[in-house]
Amino acid sequence: MTTQGTEQGTEYDVVVAGAGPVGLFLAAELRLGGALRVLVVERLTEVDETIKAGWINHPSVVALNRRGLLPELAAVREAVQERLRAFQGVSDGDGTTERPRFAGHFAGIMLDPELFDDSGPEWADADPAAGPGLVLPQAELERALGRWAERLGVEVRRGVELTGFTQDADGVAVQLDGRTVRAGWLVGCDGGRSTVRRLAGFAFPGTAPEITGYQALAELSGAERLKAGWNTTDVGTYVHGPFPGRVLTVEFDSPPADRYAPVTAEELEASLRRVSGVPEVRVTGVRTATRFTDNARQATEYRRGRVLLAGDAAHVHSPFGGQGLNLGLGDALNLGWKLAAVVGGRAPESLLDTYTAERHPIGAWVLDWTRAQIALMRPDRHARALRRVVEDLAGSGTGTTYLVNRVSGVWQRYDLPGGHPLTGASAPDLPLSDGTRLGEHLHTGRPLLLGLTGSPAPDTLTAPYTDRLTVLTTTCPTRPTLKALLVRPDGFVAWAADTDREEDEDGLAAALERWVGGSGAGARALTRG
């Protein structure tokens, strides 16, 4: 017999609030990690078509490729490239179009891909499918992640709003439109105005907004005088392209009175005229539009008891540089396997402390990266003088390479125990002697113990972990001195050893115990034999 308002047989391992890309990616990662009952709730009934992020960075592309999802997105990516070619008129000598190259921007200062040098150590053995990043609309990514989550058995309920919850030592009672479900854990992936964050009492300090921005896909007339790309004026900044009808404006007069009210054609047209100085441009229709600001805030912690945050629920900032979606996907990738291990009893709850420890510094960097761009975009004389200096620096090979490396996210790593240069870094996508690459062995979301000496790992090493660890013995022709790697489910190296160094056997034992769970007996055997 059930209590009135409580669903029968609906106890979940994890409830995820929010079915955007971050919530869906997290839910899929939870299922890959062994969480059996995962529920995602979303107040919207359909995928949000509002124009948002249109670019995913290097770590995001690598993560999707390591889960085998890039082939599914190939047609979408090609269609986007075709639109870019058509708008930009990119063509080679015989009249056929070529794929336009894109290296990103900093505060609207476009980075020349011809000046970018990818010969640095950051790109050694990088996933060849990724590059600095890929142009990909957020709505299409959300659809692909939704299909993946469905294939993995995630339950997604749309048109359902989380209205409250209470937590105790054993779990969380979550109120969903007047009904209650019980879950072991609750994760808020419900955006910048997160209900989960507010009700759980997370501190959310930061800096107040000073801009009003619009981004839209609109029907335009009289737009011939609008310059393509990013443009600074005496009033602010505007963007025209890279697709027909896509416009963006930024004004530094104040934040909007009501950020979430519907954006009208008249409002968008007035802003575009003010910033561009083109009085004849008209907005005759709005297909999708949104306002944004530079409100920059970050939760001081990402976990309170059995409630956690990821994505915009944990951090908000301006959209410049396309960092928000990517930051959220990184949160989901980091949290998913850890929470699944705790749910499955393979790890203590203290493992979740590493989520905030590893992701919070990257979130703080993103907030400052966007604040720096706002400072360069201001229309005052001091900011414009500084912008000219940065434009000069960005016009050099060294400056472009630095900025692309930072925008791409290739620099991201975690501070993990161990002295090997690879420890804490995203695993290099090594070409292996059997014709595969390292990333292909991460599709299942299991940790990977990769031995590169060609000798099988002894049973005394692998036996305690056979139910949770992939063990592969092969060789790597491009890295002959690399002896072994322990790669976490999120693709980051937990331990590494070289053939020409004294092996850290205790370090391997500790890494297996900490990141894989269970007994570490026999860990020293990897470096013998």
Coordinates of C-alpha atoms in Angstrom, one line a residue:
M1 CA 0.0 0.0 0.0
T2 CA 1.4 3.4 -1.0
T3 CA 1.0 6.8 0.7
Q4 CA -1.2 9.2 -1.2
G5 CA 1.0 11.2 -3.6
T6 CA 3.8 8.7 -3.6
E7 CA 4.4 6.5 -6.6
Q8 CA 4.6 2.8 -6.0
G9 CA 7.8 1.0 -7.1
T10 CA 9.6 4.1 -8.2
E11 CA 12.7 4.1 -6.0
Y12 CA 15.7 5.2 -8.1
D13 CA 19.4 5.1 -7.7
V14 CA 19.7 8.7 -9.1
V15 CA 17.2 11.3 -10.1
V16 CA 18.7 13.9 -12.6
A17 CA 16.8 17.2 -12.8
G18 CA 17.2 18.6 -16.4
A19 CA 17.3 16.8 -19.8
G20 CA 19.6 19.2 -21.5
P21 CA 22.9 17.8 -22.9
V22 CA 24.5 17.8 -19.4
G23 CA 21.7 15.9 -17.7
L24 CA 21.4 13.4 -20.5
F25 CA 25.2 12.8 -20.7
L26 CA 25.3 12.4 -17.0
A27 CA 22.4 9.9 -17.0
A28 CA 24.1 7.8 -19.7
E29 CA 27.4 7.8 -17.8
L30 CA 25.6 6.6 -14.7
R31 CA 24.1 3.7 -16.7
L32 CA 27.4 2.8 -18.2
G33 CA 28.9 2.8 -14.7
G34 CA 26.3 0.3 -13.5
A35 CA 23.6 2.5 -11.9
L36 CA 20.4 0.4 -12.7
R37 CA 17.6 2.9 -12.1
V38 CA 18.2 6.4 -13.4
L39 CA 15.4 8.9 -13.9
V40 CA 15.7 12.2 -15.8
V41 CA 13.0 14.8 -15.3
E42 CA 12.5 17.8 -17.6
R43 CA 9.8 20.5 -17.4
L44 CA 10.0 21.1 -21.2
T45 CA 8.0 18.7 -23.4
E46 CA 10.4 18.9 -26.3
V47 CA 14.1 19.6 -27.1
D48 CA 14.7 23.4 -26.7
E49 CA 15.3 24.8 -30.1
T50 CA 16.5 28.2 -28.8
I51 CA 19.8 29.1 -30.3
K52 CA 22.5 28.4 -27.8
A53 CA 26.0 26.9 -28.0
G54 CA 27.2 26.0 -31.5
W55 CA 30.6 24.6 -30.8
I56 CA 32.1 21.8 -28.7
N57 CA 35.8 21.9 -27.6
H58 CA 38.5 19.3 -27.8
P59 CA 37.7 17.5 -24.5
S60 CA 34.0 17.3 -25.4
V61 CA 34.8 15.9 -28.9
V62 CA 37.2 13.4 -27.3
A63 CA 34.6 12.3 -24.8
L64 CA 32.0 11.8 -27.5
N65 CA 34.5 9.8 -29.6
R66 CA 35.5 7.7 -26.6
R67 CA 31.8 6.7 -26.3
G68 CA 31.5 5.9 -30.0
L69 CA 29.0 8.8 -30.6
L70 CA 30.8 10.8 -33.3
P71 CA 29.7 8.6 -36.3
E72 CA 26.0 9.3 -35.3
L73 CA 26.8 13.1 -35.5
A74 CA 28.6 13.0 -38.8
A75 CA 25.6 13.9 -41.0
V76 CA 24.8 16.8 -38.7
R77 CA 28.3 18.1 -38.7
E78 CA 28.5 17.9 -42.5
A79 CA 25.2 19.8 -42.9
V80 CA 26.5 22.5 -40.6
Q81 CA 29.7 22.8 -42.6
E82 CA 27.6 23.1 -45.8
R83 CA 25.8 26.1 -44.3
L84 CA 29.0 27.6 -43.3
R85 CA 30.4 27.2 -46.8
A86 CA 27.3 28.7 -48.3
F87 CA 27.4 31.8 -46.1
Q88 CA 31.1 32.4 -46.2
G89 CA 31.5 31.6 -49.9
V90 CA 34.5 29.5 -49.2
S91 CA 35.7 28.0 -52.5
D92 CA 38.9 26.5 -53.9
G93 CA 40.3 27.2 -57.3
D94 CA 38.1 25.0 -59.4
G95 CA 34.8 26.4 -58.1
T96 CA 34.1 23.7 -55.6
T97 CA 33.7 24.5 -51.9
E98 CA 36.1 23.5 -49.2
R99 CA 35.6 23.0 -45.5
P100 CA 36.1 26.3 -43.7
R101 CA 38.6 26.2 -41.0
F102 CA 37.8 27.6 -37.6
A103 CA 40.2 28.3 -34.7
G104 CA 37.8 30.2 -32.4
H105 CA 37.9 33.7 -31.1
F106 CA 38.7 35.7 -28.0
A107 CA 36.4 38.6 -27.2
G108 CA 35.4 38.6 -30.9
I109 CA 39.1 38.7 -32.0
M110 CA 39.1 36.0 -34.6
L111 CA 42.0 33.5 -34.4
D112 CA 43.7 32.7 -37.7
P113 CA 44.0 28.9 -38.1
E114 CA 47.0 29.4 -40.4
L115 CA 48.9 30.9 -37.4
F116 CA 48.1 28.0 -35.1
D117 CA 51.0 25.7 -34.3
D118 CA 49.8 22.2 -33.1
S119 CA 53.3 20.8 -32.8
G120 CA 53.4 21.4 -29.0
P121 CA 53.3 18.7 -26.4
E122 CA 49.6 19.5 -25.7
W123 CA 48.8 17.9 -29.0
A124 CA 51.1 14.9 -28.9
D125 CA 49.0 11.8 -29.5
A126 CA 45.8 13.8 -29.3
D127 CA 42.7 12.2 -30.7
P128 CA 42.9 12.9 -34.5
A129 CA 39.1 13.2 -34.7
A130 CA 38.9 16.2 -32.4
G131 CA 41.3 19.0 -33.3
P132 CA 40.6 22.2 -31.4
G133 CA 36.8 21.5 -31.6
L134 CA 33.8 21.0 -33.8
V135 CA 30.9 23.3 -34.9
L136 CA 27.8 21.5 -33.7
P137 CA 24.4 23.0 -32.7
Q138 CA 23.4 22.3 -29.1
A139 CA 19.9 21.1 -30.0
E140 CA 21.4 18.4 -32.3
L141 CA 23.8 17.3 -29.6
E142 CA 20.9 17.1 -27.1
R143 CA 19.0 14.8 -29.5
A144 CA 21.9 12.5 -30.0
L145 CA 22.6 12.2 -26.3
G146 CA 18.8 11.6 -25.7
R147 CA 18.9 8.7 -28.2
W148 CA 22.0 7.3 -26.5
A149 CA 20.5 7.6 -23.0
E150 CA 17.4 5.8 -24.2
R151 CA 19.5 2.9 -25.7
L152 CA 21.2 2.5 -22.3
G153 CA 17.9 2.3 -20.5
V154 CA 17.6 5.7 -18.9
E155 CA 14.0 6.7 -18.1
V156 CA 13.3 10.3 -19.3
R157 CA 10.1 12.1 -18.3
R158 CA 9.4 15.3 -20.1
G159 CA 6.7 17.8 -19.1
V160 CA 7.5 17.1 -15.4
E161 CA 8.8 19.7 -13.0
L162 CA 10.7 19.2 -9.8
T163 CA 9.0 21.3 -7.2
G164 CA 10.8 20.2 -4.0
F165 CA 12.8 17.6 -2.1
T166 CA 13.9 16.5 1.3
Q167 CA 17.0 14.5 2.0
D168 CA 18.1 12.3 4.9
A169 CA 21.0 10.0 5.5
D170 CA 19.7 7.3 3.2
G171 CA 18.4 9.2 0.2
V172 CA 16.2 12.0 -1.2
A173 CA 12.4 12.3 -1.5
V174 CA 11.8 14.2 -4.7
Q175 CA 8.5 16.0 -5.4
L176 CA 7.5 15.9 -9.1
D177 CA 4.4 17.9 -9.8
G178 CA 2.7 16.7 -6.6
R179 CA 4.0 13.2 -6.7
T180 CA 7.0 11.9 -4.7
V181 CA 9.7 9.5 -5.8
R182 CA 12.5 8.2 -3.7
A183 CA 16.1 8.2 -4.8
G184 CA 19.5 7.5 -3.4
W185 CA 20.9 10.7 -5.0
L186 CA 19.7 13.9 -6.7
V187 CA 21.7 15.8 -9.3
G188 CA 20.7 19.3 -10.4
C189 CA 21.4 19.8 -14.1
D190 CA 18.6 22.3 -14.3
G191 CA 20.3 25.4 -15.5
G192 CA 21.4 28.8 -14.3
R193 CA 18.2 29.3 -12.3
S194 CA 18.5 25.9 -10.8
T195 CA 15.7 24.9 -8.4
V196 CA 17.8 22.2 -7.0
R197 CA 20.6 24.6 -6.2
R198 CA 18.3 27.1 -4.5
L199 CA 16.4 24.6 -2.4
A200 CA 19.5 22.8 -1.3
G201 CA 21.0 26.0 -0.1
F202 CA 24.2 26.1 -2.2
A203 CA 26.2 29.3 -1.9
F204 CA 26.5 30.9 -5.3
P205 CA 28.8 33.9 -5.1
G206 CA 30.2 35.8 -8.1
T207 CA 30.1 39.1 -10.1
A208 CA 26.9 41.0 -11.1
P209 CA 26.0 41.5 -14.8
E210 CA 26.7 44.7 -16.7
I211 CA 25.6 43.8 -20.3
T212 CA 22.5 43.0 -22.3
G213 CA 23.1 40.6 -25.1
Y214 CA 20.8 39.0 -27.7
Q215 CA 21.4 36.0 -29.9
A216 CA 18.9 35.1 -32.6
L217 CA 18.1 33.4 -35.8
A218 CA 16.0 36.0 -37.6
E219 CA 14.6 37.0 -40.9
L220 CA 16.4 40.1 -42.0
S221 CA 16.0 42.7 -44.7
G222 CA 18.3 45.6 -45.5
A223 CA 21.2 43.6 -44.0
E224 CA 23.6 44.2 -46.9
R225 CA 25.6 46.7 -44.9
L226 CA 26.1 44.4 -42.0
K227 CA 29.6 43.2 -41.9
A228 CA 30.1 39.4 -41.5
G229 CA 31.7 38.1 -38.4
W230 CA 32.4 39.9 -35.1
N231 CA 32.5 43.7 -35.2
T232 CA 33.2 46.3 -32.5
T233 CA 31.5 49.7 -32.6
D234 CA 31.3 52.8 -30.5
V235 CA 28.3 51.3 -28.8
G236 CA 29.2 47.6 -28.3
T237 CA 29.6 44.5 -30.4
Y238 CA 27.6 42.7 -33.0
V239 CA 27.9 39.5 -35.0
H240 CA 26.5 38.6 -38.4
G241 CA 26.7 34.9 -39.3
P242 CA 28.2 32.4 -39.6
F243 CA 24.8 31.2 -40.8
P244 CA 22.2 33.3 -42.7
G245 CA 20.0 35.2 -40.3
R246 CA 22.2 34.6 -37.2
V247 CA 22.8 37.8 -35.3
L248 CA 24.2 38.6 -31.9
T249 CA 24.4 42.0 -30.2
V250 CA 26.1 43.2 -27.0
E251 CA 25.4 46.5 -25.3
F252 CA 27.0 47.8 -22.1
D253 CA 24.2 50.0 -20.9
S254 CA 22.9 47.6 -18.1
P255 CA 21.5 44.1 -17.7
P256 CA 17.9 43.5 -19.0
A257 CA 14.9 44.2 -16.8
D258 CA 13.5 40.8 -17.6
R259 CA 16.0 38.4 -19.1
Y260 CA 13.4 35.6 -19.7
A261 CA 10.6 37.5 -21.4
P262 CA 10.0 36.6 -25.0
V263 CA 12.4 38.5 -27.4
T264 CA 10.4 40.5 -29.9
A265 CA 11.4 41.4 -33.4
E266 CA 11.2 45.1 -32.5
E267 CA 13.5 44.7 -29.5
L268 CA 16.0 42.8 -31.5
E269 CA 15.9 45.2 -34.4
A270 CA 16.4 48.2 -32.2
S271 CA 19.5 46.7 -30.6
L272 CA 20.9 45.6 -34.0
R273 CA 20.5 49.1 -35.3
R274 CA 22.0 50.8 -32.3
V275 CA 25.1 48.6 -32.2
S276 CA 25.7 48.2 -35.9
G277 CA 24.9 51.8 -36.9
V278 CA 22.9 50.4 -39.9
P279 CA 19.5 52.2 -39.8
E280 CA 18.0 50.4 -42.7
V281 CA 18.4 46.8 -41.3
R282 CA 15.1 45.3 -40.3
V283 CA 14.1 42.2 -38.4
T284 CA 10.9 40.9 -40.1
G285 CA 10.7 37.7 -38.2
V286 CA 12.3 35.8 -35.3
R287 CA 12.8 32.1 -35.5
T288 CA 14.6 31.7 -32.2
A289 CA 16.1 34.3 -29.9
T290 CA 17.4 34.6 -26.4
R291 CA 18.9 37.3 -24.1
F292 CA 22.1 36.8 -22.1
T293 CA 24.2 38.7 -19.6
D294 CA 27.7 38.4 -18.1
N295 CA 26.4 37.3 -14.7
A296 CA 29.3 35.1 -13.5
R297 CA 28.7 32.9 -10.4
Q298 CA 29.9 29.6 -9.1
A299 CA 28.7 27.3 -6.4
T300 CA 31.4 27.1 -3.6
E301 CA 30.9 23.3 -3.5
Y302 CA 29.2 20.9 -5.9
R303 CA 27.8 18.5 -3.3
R304 CA 25.7 18.9 -0.2
G305 CA 24.8 15.6 1.3
R306 CA 23.0 13.5 -1.3
V307 CA 22.5 16.5 -3.6
L308 CA 25.0 17.4 -6.3
L309 CA 25.2 20.0 -9.1
A310 CA 26.5 19.9 -12.7
G311 CA 26.5 22.3 -15.6
D312 CA 24.9 25.7 -15.4
A313 CA 23.4 24.8 -12.1
A314 CA 26.9 24.8 -10.7
H315 CA 28.3 27.8 -12.6
V316 CA 27.0 30.6 -14.9
H317 CA 28.9 33.1 -17.1
S318 CA 28.7 34.9 -20.4
P319 CA 28.6 32.7 -23.5
F320 CA 31.8 34.1 -25.1
G321 CA 34.2 31.5 -26.2
G322 CA 31.6 28.8 -26.1
Q323 CA 32.8 27.4 -22.8
G324 CA 29.5 26.7 -20.9
L325 CA 28.2 23.6 -22.7
N326 CA 31.7 22.1 -22.7
L327 CA 32.2 22.8 -19.0
G328 CA 29.0 21.1 -18.2
L329 CA 29.8 18.0 -20.3
G330 CA 33.1 17.8 -18.5
D331 CA 31.2 17.9 -15.1
A332 CA 28.9 15.1 -16.3
L333 CA 31.9 12.9 -17.5
N334 CA 33.7 13.4 -14.2
L335 CA 30.7 12.8 -11.9
G336 CA 28.9 10.0 -13.7
W337 CA 31.3 7.1 -13.1
K338 CA 32.1 8.2 -9.6
L339 CA 28.5 8.4 -8.5
A340 CA 27.8 5.1 -10.2
A341 CA 30.6 3.5 -8.3
V342 CA 29.2 4.8 -5.0
V343 CA 25.7 3.6 -5.9
G344 CA 27.1 0.2 -6.7
G345 CA 29.0 -0.1 -3.5
R346 CA 32.4 -0.2 -5.2
A347 CA 33.6 3.1 -3.7
P348 CA 33.0 5.1 -0.5
E349 CA 31.1 8.3 -0.6
S350 CA 34.4 10.1 -0.1
L351 CA 35.1 9.5 -3.8
L352 CA 32.5 12.2 -4.6
D353 CA 34.7 14.7 -2.8
T354 CA 37.1 14.5 -5.8
Y355 CA 34.3 15.8 -8.1
T356 CA 34.4 19.3 -6.6
A357 CA 38.1 19.1 -6.1
E358 CA 38.8 18.3 -9.8
R359 CA 36.0 20.3 -11.5
H360 CA 35.8 23.5 -9.4
P361 CA 39.2 24.9 -10.5
I362 CA 38.3 24.5 -14.2
G363 CA 35.0 26.2 -13.6
A364 CA 36.7 29.1 -11.9
W365 CA 39.1 29.4 -14.8
V366 CA 36.2 29.6 -17.3
L367 CA 34.5 32.3 -15.3
D368 CA 37.7 34.4 -15.4
W369 CA 38.2 33.6 -19.1
T370 CA 34.8 35.1 -19.8
R371 CA 35.3 38.1 -17.5
A372 CA 38.5 38.9 -19.4
Q373 CA 36.6 38.9 -22.7
I374 CA 34.0 41.3 -21.3
A375 CA 36.7 43.6 -20.2
L376 CA 38.1 43.7 -23.7
M377 CA 34.7 44.2 -25.3
R378 CA 33.8 47.3 -23.3
P379 CA 33.4 50.4 -25.5
D380 CA 35.4 52.8 -23.2
R381 CA 38.8 54.2 -24.4
H382 CA 40.8 52.2 -21.8
A383 CA 39.3 48.9 -22.9
R384 CA 39.7 49.7 -26.6
A385 CA 43.3 50.6 -26.1
L386 CA 43.9 47.2 -24.3
R387 CA 42.0 45.5 -27.1
R388 CA 44.4 46.8 -29.7
V389 CA 47.3 45.4 -27.7
V390 CA 45.6 42.0 -27.5
E391 CA 44.8 42.1 -31.2
D392 CA 48.5 42.5 -32.0
L393 CA 49.4 39.6 -29.7
A394 CA 46.6 37.4 -31.3
G395 CA 48.0 38.2 -34.7
S396 CA 51.2 36.4 -33.9
G397 CA 51.8 32.7 -34.1
T398 CA 52.7 32.5 -30.5
G399 CA 49.6 34.5 -29.4
T400 CA 47.3 32.5 -31.6
T401 CA 48.6 29.2 -30.4
Y402 CA 48.3 30.2 -26.8
L403 CA 44.7 31.4 -27.2
V404 CA 43.6 28.4 -29.3
N405 CA 45.2 26.0 -26.8
R406 CA 43.2 27.7 -24.0
V407 CA 39.9 28.0 -25.9
S408 CA 40.2 24.4 -27.1
G409 CA 40.5 23.1 -23.6
V410 CA 43.4 20.8 -24.5
W411 CA 45.3 22.1 -21.4
Q412 CA 42.7 20.7 -18.9
R413 CA 44.1 18.1 -16.4
Y414 CA 43.6 17.1 -12.8
D415 CA 46.0 17.2 -9.9
L416 CA 46.3 13.4 -9.2
P417 CA 48.9 11.6 -7.1
G418 CA 51.9 10.4 -9.0
G419 CA 55.0 11.8 -10.7
H420 CA 54.6 10.7 -14.3
P421 CA 53.9 13.5 -16.8
L422 CA 50.8 11.7 -18.1
T423 CA 49.2 11.3 -14.6
G424 CA 46.2 13.6 -14.4
A425 CA 46.1 14.3 -18.1
S426 CA 43.6 13.1 -20.6
A427 CA 44.9 9.8 -22.0
P428 CA 46.8 10.1 -25.3
D429 CA 45.0 8.5 -28.1
L430 CA 47.8 6.0 -28.8
P431 CA 47.9 4.0 -32.0
L432 CA 48.2 0.3 -30.9
S433 CA 49.9 -2.5 -32.7
D434 CA 46.6 -4.4 -33.2
G435 CA 45.3 -1.5 -35.4
T436 CA 43.1 0.1 -32.8
R437 CA 43.6 3.3 -30.9
L438 CA 43.4 3.7 -27.1
G439 CA 40.1 5.7 -27.2
E440 CA 38.2 2.8 -28.9
H441 CA 38.7 0.7 -25.7
L442 CA 36.8 3.2 -23.6
H443 CA 33.4 2.8 -25.3
T444 CA 32.1 0.7 -22.4
G445 CA 32.9 3.3 -19.8
R446 CA 35.0 0.9 -17.8
P447 CA 38.5 1.8 -16.5
L448 CA 41.3 0.5 -18.7
L449 CA 44.6 -1.1 -17.6
L450 CA 46.8 -0.9 -20.7
G451 CA 50.1 -2.9 -20.7
L452 CA 52.4 -1.9 -23.5
T453 CA 55.3 -4.4 -23.0
G454 CA 53.6 -7.2 -25.0
S455 CA 53.6 -9.5 -22.0
P456 CA 50.2 -10.4 -20.4
A457 CA 49.4 -9.0 -17.0
P458 CA 49.5 -11.7 -14.3
D459 CA 46.2 -13.1 -13.0
T460 CA 47.2 -11.9 -9.5
L461 CA 46.9 -8.4 -10.8
T462 CA 43.6 -8.6 -12.6
A463 CA 41.6 -11.1 -10.6
P464 CA 40.3 -8.7 -7.9
Y465 CA 38.9 -6.4 -10.7
T466 CA 37.6 -8.7 -13.4
D467 CA 34.0 -7.4 -13.0
R468 CA 34.9 -3.8 -13.4
L469 CA 38.2 -3.4 -15.3
T470 CA 39.2 -3.8 -18.9
V471 CA 42.7 -5.2 -19.3
L472 CA 44.6 -5.0 -22.6
T473 CA 48.1 -6.1 -23.4
T474 CA 49.6 -4.8 -26.6
T475 CA 52.4 -2.5 -27.8
C476 CA 52.5 1.0 -29.1
P477 CA 54.9 1.8 -32.0
T478 CA 55.0 5.5 -31.4
R479 CA 55.7 5.4 -27.6
P480 CA 58.2 2.5 -27.1
T481 CA 59.3 3.7 -23.6
L482 CA 55.7 3.9 -22.2
K483 CA 55.2 0.7 -20.3
A484 CA 51.7 0.9 -18.8
L485 CA 48.7 3.1 -18.2
L486 CA 45.7 3.0 -15.8
V487 CA 43.0 5.1 -17.5
R488 CA 39.9 6.1 -15.5
P489 CA 36.4 5.7 -17.0
D490 CA 36.4 9.5 -17.9
G491 CA 39.6 9.0 -20.0
F492 CA 42.1 10.6 -17.5
V493 CA 45.3 8.8 -16.6
A494 CA 45.3 7.7 -13.0
W495 CA 48.8 6.1 -13.2
A496 CA 51.5 5.6 -15.7
A497 CA 54.9 3.9 -15.9
D498 CA 57.9 4.0 -18.3
T499 CA 60.3 1.2 -19.1
D500 CA 63.3 3.3 -18.3
R501 CA 62.3 4.5 -14.9
E502 CA 62.0 2.8 -11.5
E503 CA 58.4 1.6 -11.3
D504 CA 56.0 3.1 -8.7
E505 CA 54.4 -0.2 -7.7
D506 CA 52.8 1.3 -4.6
G507 CA 51.4 4.1 -6.7
L508 CA 49.7 1.6 -9.0
A509 CA 48.2 -0.3 -6.1
A510 CA 46.9 3.0 -4.6
A511 CA 45.5 4.1 -7.9
L512 CA 43.7 0.8 -8.4
E513 CA 42.3 0.9 -4.9
R514 CA 41.2 4.5 -5.2
W515 CA 39.8 4.7 -8.7
V516 CA 38.7 1.1 -9.5
G517 CA 37.8 -0.1 -6.0
G518 CA 38.0 -3.5 -4.3
S519 CA 41.2 -5.3 -3.3
G520 CA 44.5 -4.0 -4.5
A521 CA 46.2 -7.4 -4.0
G522 CA 48.7 -8.3 -6.7
A523 CA 49.0 -4.7 -8.1
R524 CA 52.8 -4.9 -8.0
A525 CA 52.8 -7.7 -10.4
L526 CA 52.3 -5.5 -13.5
T527 CA 55.8 -4.2 -13.4
R528 CA 57.4 -7.6 -13.0
G529 CA 57.6 -10.3 -15.6

